[in-house]
CSV table of C-alpha atoms in Angstrom, one decimal:
chain,number,residue,atom,x,y,z
A,90,MET,CA,-53.5,-14.6,5.0
A,91,GLU,CA,-56.1,-12.2,3.6
A,92,TYR,CA,-55.3,-8.6,4.5
A,93,THR,CA,-58.6,-6.6,5.0
A,94,ALA,CA,-59.2,-3.1,6.2
A,95,ASP,CA,-59.3,-4.4,9.8
A,96,TYR,CA,-55.6,-5.5,9.5
A,97,PHE,CA,-54.7,-1.9,8.6
A,98,LEU,CA,-57.1,0.0,11.0
A,99,ASN,CA,-54.5,1.3,13.4
A,100,ASP,CA,-52.4,2.7,10.6
A,101,ILE,CA,-55.5,4.2,8.9
A,102,TYR,CA,-56.7,5.7,12.2
A,103,ASP,CA,-53.3,7.2,12.9
A,104,LEU,CA,-53.0,8.7,9.4
A,105,GLU,CA,-56.5,10.1,9.5
A,106,SER,CA,-56.4,11.5,13.1
A,107,VAL,CA,-53.2,13.3,12.4
A,108,GLY,CA,-54.6,14.7,9.2
A,109,MET,CA,-57.8,15.9,10.9
A,110,LEU,CA,-56.0,17.5,13.8
A,111,SER,CA,-53.7,19.3,11.4
A,112,ASP,CA,-56.7,20.6,9.4
A,113,LEU,CA,-58.1,21.9,12.7
A,114,ALA,CA,-54.9,23.5,13.8
A,115,LEU,CA,-54.6,25.3,10.4
A,116,SER,CA,-58.1,26.7,10.6
A,117,PRO,CA,-57.9,30.5,11.3
A,118,SER,CA,-61.0,30.3,13.4
A,119,LEU,CA,-59.5,27.7,15.6
A,120,LEU,CA,-55.8,28.9,15.7
A,121,THR,CA,-56.1,30.5,19.2
A,122,TYR,CA,-57.1,27.2,20.7
A,123,PHE,CA,-53.9,25.6,19.5
A,124,ILE,CA,-51.4,28.3,20.8
A,125,MET,CA,-50.9,26.5,24.1
A,126,PHE,CA,-51.4,23.0,22.8
A,127,ASP,CA,-48.9,20.6,24.2
A,128,GLU,CA,-47.9,17.0,23.6
A,129,GLY,CA,-50.5,15.8,26.2
A,130,ASP,CA,-53.2,17.8,24.5
A,131,ARG,CA,-52.2,16.4,21.1
A,132,LYS,CA,-52.4,12.8,22.4
A,133,ASN,CA,-55.8,13.4,23.9
A,134,ALA,CA,-57.1,15.1,20.7
A,135,LEU,CA,-55.7,12.2,18.5
A,136,ALA,CA,-57.3,9.6,20.8
A,137,TYR,CA,-60.7,11.4,20.7
A,138,ILE,CA,-60.6,11.5,16.8
A,139,VAL,CA,-59.7,7.8,16.7
A,140,SER,CA,-62.5,7.0,19.1
A,141,VAL,CA,-65.1,8.7,16.9
A,142,LEU,CA,-63.8,6.9,13.8
A,143,ASP,CA,-63.7,3.6,15.6
A,144,GLU,CA,-67.2,4.0,16.9
A,145,CYS,CA,-68.5,4.7,13.4
A,146,TYR,CA,-66.6,1.8,12.0
A,147,LYS,CA,-67.8,-0.7,14.6
A,148,ALA,CA,-71.4,0.5,14.1
A,149,GLY,CA,-71.1,0.0,10.3
A,150,HIS,CA,-71.4,3.7,9.5
A,151,LEU,CA,-67.8,3.8,8.2
A,152,ARG,CA,-66.4,1.5,5.6
A,153,ILE,CA,-62.8,1.5,4.4
A,154,ALA,CA,-61.5,0.5,1.0
A,155,ILE,CA,-57.9,-0.2,0.8
A,156,SER,CA,-55.1,-0.6,-1.7
A,157,HIS,CA,-52.2,-2.7,-0.5
A,158,ASN,CA,-49.6,-5.3,-1.3
A,159,ASP,CA,-49.8,-8.0,1.4
A,160,GLN,CA,-48.8,-6.2,4.7
A,161,GLU,CA,-48.0,-2.9,3.0
A,162,LEU,CA,-50.8,-0.3,2.9
A,163,TYR,CA,-50.6,2.0,-0.2
A,164,GLY,CA,-53.8,4.0,0.4
A,165,TYR,CA,-57.4,3.9,1.5
A,166,ALA,CA,-60.8,5.5,1.1
A,167,MET,CA,-63.3,6.2,3.8
A,168,LEU,CA,-67.0,6.0,3.1
A,169,PHE,CA,-69.6,7.1,5.6
A,170,VAL,CA,-72.8,5.2,5.3
A,171,HIS,CA,-76.2,6.5,6.4
A,172,PRO,CA,-78.4,3.9,8.1
A,173,ASP,CA,-81.1,4.5,5.4
A,174,PRO,CA,-79.9,2.9,2.2
A,175,LYS,CA,-81.9,5.4,0.0
A,176,PHE,CA,-79.1,8.0,0.9
A,177,PRO,CA,-75.8,8.1,-0.9
A,178,LYS,CA,-72.6,7.1,0.8
A,179,TYR,CA,-70.3,10.0,1.6
A,180,LEU,CA,-66.7,9.7,0.4
A,181,HIS,CA,-64.9,11.4,3.2
A,182,LYS,CA,-61.3,10.8,2.0
A,183,ILE,CA,-59.1,9.1,-0.5
A,184,TYR,CA,-55.6,9.0,0.9
A,185,VAL,CA,-52.5,7.6,-0.8
A,186,LYS,CA,-49.2,7.4,1.3
A,187,GLU,CA,-46.7,9.9,0.0
A,188,GLU,CA,-44.2,7.3,-1.3
A,189,PHE,CA,-46.9,5.7,-3.5
A,190,ARG,CA,-48.4,8.9,-5.0
A,191,GLY,CA,-48.2,9.5,-8.7
A,192,HIS,CA,-48.8,5.9,-9.7
A,193,GLY,CA,-52.6,6.1,-10.1
A,194,ILE,CA,-53.5,4.4,-6.9
A,195,GLY,CA,-56.0,7.1,-5.9
A,196,GLY,CA,-57.7,6.8,-9.3
A,197,GLN,CA,-57.8,3.0,-8.9
A,198,ILE,CA,-59.5,3.3,-5.6
A,199,LEU,CA,-62.0,5.9,-6.9
A,200,THR,CA,-62.7,3.8,-10.0
A,201,SER,CA,-63.4,0.7,-7.9
A,202,LEU,CA,-65.7,2.7,-5.6
A,203,ALA,CA,-67.6,4.3,-8.4
A,204,GLU,CA,-68.1,0.9,-10.1
A,205,ASN,CA,-69.3,-0.8,-6.9
A,206,GLU,CA,-71.3,2.1,-5.3
A,207,PRO,CA,-74.0,3.5,-7.4
A,208,MET,CA,-74.6,6.5,-5.1
A,209,ILE,CA,-71.6,8.4,-3.7
A,210,SER,CA,-71.3,12.1,-2.7
A,211,LEU,CA,-68.1,13.9,-1.8
A,212,LEU,CA,-66.7,17.3,-0.9
A,213,CYS,CA,-63.7,18.7,-2.6
A,214,PRO,CA,-62.0,22.1,-3.3
A,215,SER,CA,-62.9,23.6,-6.7
A,216,ASP,CA,-59.4,22.8,-8.1
A,217,LYS,CA,-60.2,19.0,-7.7
A,218,VAL,CA,-63.6,19.1,-9.6
A,219,ALA,CA,-61.9,18.2,-12.9
A,220,PHE,CA,-60.1,15.2,-11.3
A,221,TYR,CA,-63.4,13.7,-9.9
A,222,GLU,CA,-65.3,14.5,-13.2
A,223,LYS,CA,-62.8,12.0,-14.9
A,224,TYR,CA,-64.3,9.3,-12.7
A,225,GLY,CA,-68.0,10.0,-13.4
A,226,PHE,CA,-68.7,12.5,-10.7
A,227,HIS,CA,-70.3,15.9,-11.4
A,228,PHE,CA,-70.6,19.1,-9.5
A,229,THR,CA,-73.9,19.6,-7.8
A,230,GLN,CA,-73.6,22.8,-5.7
A,231,PRO,CA,-71.3,24.8,-3.5
A,232,PHE,CA,-71.2,23.3,0.0
A,233,GLU,CA,-72.7,25.2,2.9
A,234,VAL,CA,-72.1,24.4,6.5
A,235,PRO,CA,-75.4,23.7,8.3
A,236,GLU,CA,-76.8,26.6,10.2
A,237,GLY,CA,-77.2,26.4,14.0
A,238,ASP,CA,-75.3,26.3,17.2
A,239,ASN,CA,-73.7,22.9,16.5
A,240,PHE,CA,-71.5,24.2,13.7
A,241,ILE,CA,-70.2,27.7,14.7
A,242,LEU,CA,-66.6,26.5,15.3
A,243,SER,CA,-66.5,24.4,12.1
A,244,LYS,CA,-67.6,27.2,9.7
A,245,GLY,CA,-64.0,27.9,8.6
A,246,LEU,CA,-63.1,24.3,8.2
A,247,TYR,CA,-65.4,23.6,5.3
A,248,SER,CA,-65.5,26.9,3.4
A,249,GLU,CA,-65.2,27.0,-0.4
A,250,LEU,CA,-65.9,23.3,-1.0
A,251,CYS,CA,-68.0,21.8,-3.8
A,252,VAL,CA,-70.5,18.9,-3.5
A,253,MET,CA,-70.1,16.3,-6.1
A,254,ASN,CA,-71.8,13.0,-6.8
A,255,ASN,CA,-71.9,10.1,-9.2
A,256,TYR,CA,-75.7,9.8,-9.5
A,257,ASN,CA,-78.4,11.9,-11.0
A,258,GLU,CA,-81.1,12.0,-8.4
A,259,ALA,CA,-81.7,15.1,-6.2
A,260,LEU,CA,-81.0,13.4,-2.9
A,261,GLY,CA,-79.3,15.1,0.0
A,262,ALA,CA,-75.9,14.0,0.9
A,263,PRO,CA,-75.3,12.9,4.5
A,264,ILE,CA,-71.9,14.4,5.0
A,265,PHE,CA,-69.7,13.6,8.0
A,266,LEU,CA,-68.7,16.8,9.7
A,267,LEU,CA,-67.0,17.5,13.0
A,268,ASN,CA,-69.5,19.4,15.0
A,269,ASP,CA,-68.7,21.9,17.8
A,270,LYS,CA,-69.0,19.3,20.5
A,271,ASP,CA,-66.3,17.2,18.7
A,272,ILE,CA,-64.1,20.2,18.1
A,273,LYS,CA,-64.4,21.2,21.8
A,274,ASN,CA,-63.5,17.7,22.9
A,275,ILE,CA,-60.5,17.7,20.5
A,276,VAL,CA,-59.1,21.1,21.5
A,277,GLY,CA,-60.0,20.7,25.2
A,278,ILE,CA,-62.4,23.5,25.8
């Protein structure tokens, strides 16, 4: 049997939704929404995040690269794909399960992606810039959350990040962000 990303989707969705919800709960600007958060709220929030990821995956806007040994998932990368192929793919996440960290799996995933995808953009904290430079990425600019009413709640989530890419053209990077509508659905307001 060939084990593809589809085989591991539920595991990946679970890991990703828990991570995204944790990021939201730790955001100082959203903390008050999580004070009364109970287990039912948590389940609803996780289900909403999974539904967004699954919708993107089924539409072909989310691709997932995996590292595994048969039925055991070591890690994955999530690439968001703009419908217009002239835009770079957005590397949303490289994740390696804790028990497999420190063995170069994240670097292997990144190397494979960089070799097979000529145009990738990503966001990272400044302390990770050197890591991505080892794999052919370069800093392009500090990231700024889009202006407007759709990103008021998410301002604090994406602060102090750097935009990096593995290409030299001055193309905009279509970056996957949770907008205020998503955040309101997740926190139940």
